[in-house]
Amino acid sequence: MRLASLAVLVMAVFTTATGCGDDSPTSPSPTLTISGPGELLIGETRTFTAMLGPQTVQPSWSSNQPGVARVDPATGLVAANANGRATITATYQNQSAVAELRVVPDYRGQWTGRISVVDCGREAAFPIVNFCSTVLAALPPSLQLNLIQTGATPTATINLAGGMGPVQGSIEESGELSLRGNIEVSGSGATMGLGIDGWRTSMEQPAGAPIPTVRMVGRFTMVWTAPPATGRAFIEATLLDVVRTP
């Protein structure tokens, strides 16, 4: 009888203890998030936005690299200033959120100019024995490049050595333009493949030139093939007076 009474007492205490308080789950605090572009071209501006849960808020903004990307502390308007990477931070009600931003040079436009050959060679299996003397004598020195760019991804149409076709590539961390592609060149009853490789160019403002004038400088390799024959030849070239036209 005593044992039964003790059991009833224990159950009553347990029921009272577990029945106290509010069993409803606690809602988590809303989290601060920000949104904006991951890439910008130099000269572009974009406004970043912040949300606390589903609600748009006005935080305080900052950039760890204002020389690369400056942000208005009140509005979140980001101005892309120079090649590089920056971290954009929003702070609101003791919470912070960050977004990584890459800024790259703007290579968009039509570029025209000339090339200068600095080296030429061939593999023994390449069928044109006198390739360098023959091709260099007939090689048009002009270059035209129509380039579009989305963030750090450029695509272009190149007109070179009597052939025209698409090339694509990337913007390197250094800000250099990298391109590659394959086109066909026809002449004298023969068609040869022309590969664009090792394209590394950058932009500069020529001394004494008008402010809008921008020149592309650098070098690239032309790799020539003559299917169905095996082997290849190459021409190393630099850009000469290649400028962006309006």
XYZ file of C-alpha atoms in Angstrom:
246
model
C 0.000 0.000 0.000
C 2.851 2.359 0.821
C 4.590 1.454 -2.428
C 1.475 2.292 -4.435
C 1.084 5.660 -2.676
C 4.726 6.520 -3.397
C 4.252 5.751 -7.062
C 1.224 8.024 -7.278
C 3.161 10.845 -5.595
C 6.114 10.511 -7.990
C 3.821 10.584 -11.026
C 2.058 13.701 -9.736
C 5.352 15.545 -9.238
C 6.576 14.528 -12.726
C 3.322 15.651 -14.357
C 3.426 19.022 -12.608
C 7.051 19.646 -13.551
C 6.644 18.779 -17.207
C 3.352 20.625 -17.515
C 4.733 24.020 -16.449
C 5.779 26.683 -18.936
C 5.005 27.283 -22.599
C 5.605 24.321 -24.915
C 5.248 26.399 -28.117
C 8.468 26.568 -30.243
C 10.464 29.805 -30.243
C 10.642 31.523 -33.637
C 14.227 32.092 -34.826
C 15.418 35.666 -35.155
C 15.413 36.944 -38.753
C 18.796 36.931 -40.500
C 20.334 39.859 -42.347
C 21.096 39.119 -46.008
C 22.339 41.318 -48.855
C 22.126 41.004 -52.609
C 23.980 42.599 -55.503
C 26.128 41.715 -58.511
C 29.140 39.455 -58.132
C 31.036 41.242 -60.923
C 31.187 44.817 -62.207
C 33.100 46.507 -65.002
C 35.263 49.497 -64.121
C 33.070 52.582 -64.339
C 29.808 50.787 -63.587
C 27.594 51.491 -60.557
C 25.027 49.232 -58.895
C 22.951 49.492 -55.726
C 23.153 46.653 -53.198
C 20.075 45.854 -51.102
C 19.648 44.361 -47.635
C 16.830 42.352 -46.064
C 16.137 41.319 -42.495
C 14.073 38.220 -43.065
C 11.380 39.235 -45.577
C 11.704 42.957 -44.812
C 13.884 45.385 -46.777
C 16.053 47.468 -44.430
C 18.526 50.340 -44.692
C 21.798 49.223 -43.099
C 25.154 50.942 -42.875
C 27.398 49.937 -45.810
C 31.181 49.681 -46.089
C 33.870 48.335 -48.429
C 37.190 46.845 -47.389
C 38.747 48.080 -50.662
C 37.254 51.475 -51.563
C 39.951 51.977 -54.179
C 38.530 48.955 -56.025
C 34.830 49.424 -55.185
C 33.492 52.320 -53.143
C 30.071 52.036 -51.514
C 27.852 54.853 -50.278
C 27.424 54.140 -46.534
C 23.751 55.190 -46.557
C 22.391 53.969 -49.913
C 24.461 50.913 -50.808
C 25.377 52.384 -54.223
C 28.641 50.761 -55.311
C 31.010 52.440 -57.788
C 33.544 50.148 -59.510
C 36.873 52.008 -59.610
C 39.741 49.610 -60.363
C 40.614 46.015 -61.150
C 40.507 43.763 -58.096
C 38.235 42.274 -55.460
C 36.350 43.890 -52.597
C 34.129 42.764 -49.741
C 30.921 44.771 -49.303
C 29.545 44.687 -45.749
C 26.100 45.683 -44.444
C 25.537 46.248 -40.700
C 22.084 46.494 -39.139
C 20.840 45.903 -35.574
C 24.045 44.175 -34.423
C 24.039 41.890 -37.471
C 26.433 41.935 -40.417
C 26.308 40.354 -43.856
C 28.954 40.380 -46.585
C 29.093 40.012 -50.370
C 32.201 39.408 -52.471
C 32.574 41.636 -55.539
C 35.033 41.416 -58.422
C 35.796 44.491 -60.538
C 37.339 44.002 -64.003
C 38.455 46.282 -66.868
C 35.924 47.095 -69.582
C 37.230 45.784 -72.923
C 33.947 46.173 -74.804
C 34.005 47.790 -78.232
C 35.612 47.607 -81.643
C 39.403 47.523 -81.686
C 41.400 48.155 -84.863
C 45.095 48.396 -85.570
C 48.104 46.461 -86.747
C 50.265 43.583 -85.613
C 54.025 43.217 -85.607
C 55.582 39.748 -86.072
C 58.380 38.971 -83.621
C 58.979 35.266 -84.323
C 58.013 32.529 -86.790
C 58.683 28.802 -86.995
C 57.389 25.430 -88.167
C 57.520 21.763 -87.274
C 59.239 19.480 -89.750
C 55.921 17.739 -90.498
C 54.248 20.989 -91.570
C 53.893 20.762 -95.365
C 54.835 24.347 -96.301
C 58.623 24.291 -96.085
C 59.066 28.005 -96.782
C 56.122 28.956 -94.550
C 57.741 31.921 -92.783
C 59.055 33.656 -95.875
C 55.887 32.968 -97.896
C 53.237 33.746 -95.286
C 54.994 36.701 -93.706
C 55.333 38.351 -97.085
C 51.590 38.010 -97.722
C 50.285 38.395 -94.177
C 47.928 41.395 -93.816
C 49.180 43.429 -90.857
C 45.710 44.669 -89.911
C 43.698 43.440 -86.931
C 40.065 44.007 -86.029
C 38.404 42.790 -82.857
C 34.722 43.318 -82.040
C 34.393 42.478 -78.368
C 31.488 42.123 -75.977
C 31.822 41.348 -72.281
C 29.648 40.090 -69.452
C 31.499 40.573 -66.192
C 34.812 38.749 -66.470
C 33.710 36.753 -69.546
C 34.585 38.275 -72.946
C 33.586 36.998 -76.378
C 34.664 38.500 -79.668
C 34.852 38.219 -83.423
C 38.380 38.584 -84.780
C 39.381 39.579 -88.304
C 42.998 38.572 -88.796
C 45.302 37.262 -91.534
C 42.463 37.161 -94.063
C 40.189 35.060 -91.841
C 37.371 35.900 -89.477
C 35.744 33.962 -86.658
C 34.800 33.803 -82.980
C 37.166 33.838 -80.013
C 36.397 33.673 -76.307
C 38.269 33.809 -73.050
C 38.413 35.477 -69.654
C 39.725 38.437 -67.703
C 42.675 37.326 -65.593
C 43.099 38.427 -61.968
C 45.754 40.853 -63.201
C 43.128 42.505 -65.404
C 44.685 41.156 -68.616
C 42.445 40.007 -71.445
C 42.886 36.342 -72.388
C 41.430 35.041 -75.672
C 41.546 31.823 -77.689
C 39.765 30.349 -80.656
C 40.080 28.783 -84.100
C 39.260 30.267 -87.503
C 39.885 29.327 -91.140
C 42.005 31.257 -93.615
C 41.598 30.655 -97.350
C 43.915 31.769 -100.127
C 45.658 30.507 -103.267
C 43.281 27.554 -103.488
C 44.135 26.260 -99.990
C 42.422 26.488 -96.612
C 44.431 26.518 -93.408
C 43.374 26.490 -89.791
C 44.436 29.416 -87.665
C 44.390 29.016 -83.908
C 44.578 32.049 -81.616
C 46.488 31.126 -78.465
C 48.395 32.802 -75.654
C 46.526 36.096 -76.087
C 47.476 38.347 -73.187
C 46.700 42.026 -73.587
C 45.932 45.013 -71.403
C 44.801 48.615 -71.891
C 46.766 51.809 -71.499
C 46.300 55.544 -72.026
C 48.934 56.705 -74.535
C 50.932 59.716 -73.367
C 49.688 62.894 -74.972
C 46.685 61.199 -76.561
C 43.157 62.600 -76.257
C 41.371 61.455 -73.113
C 38.960 59.049 -74.883
C 41.848 57.254 -76.655
C 42.634 53.836 -75.199
C 45.181 51.458 -76.677
C 45.368 47.666 -76.321
C 48.887 46.306 -75.860
C 50.274 42.794 -75.544
C 51.058 39.729 -77.598
C 49.583 36.491 -78.892
C 50.418 33.396 -80.956
C 48.965 32.295 -84.272
C 49.104 28.510 -84.687
C 48.716 27.376 -88.310
C 47.621 23.933 -89.488
C 47.037 22.575 -93.015
C 44.666 19.579 -92.830
C 44.880 16.781 -93.686
C 48.632 17.153 -93.325
C 50.093 16.896 -89.852
C 52.365 19.341 -88.119
C 51.954 23.034 -87.496
C 53.624 26.401 -87.810
C 53.471 29.389 -85.506
C 53.785 33.157 -85.608
C 54.368 35.230 -82.465
C 52.990 38.762 -82.787
C 52.521 41.908 -80.742
C 49.740 44.463 -81.045
C 50.737 47.722 -82.695
C 48.591 50.868 -82.473
C 45.423 48.879 -81.690
C 42.884 51.407 -80.426
C 39.211 51.319 -79.523
C 37.084 53.171 -82.041
C 33.852 54.977 -81.138
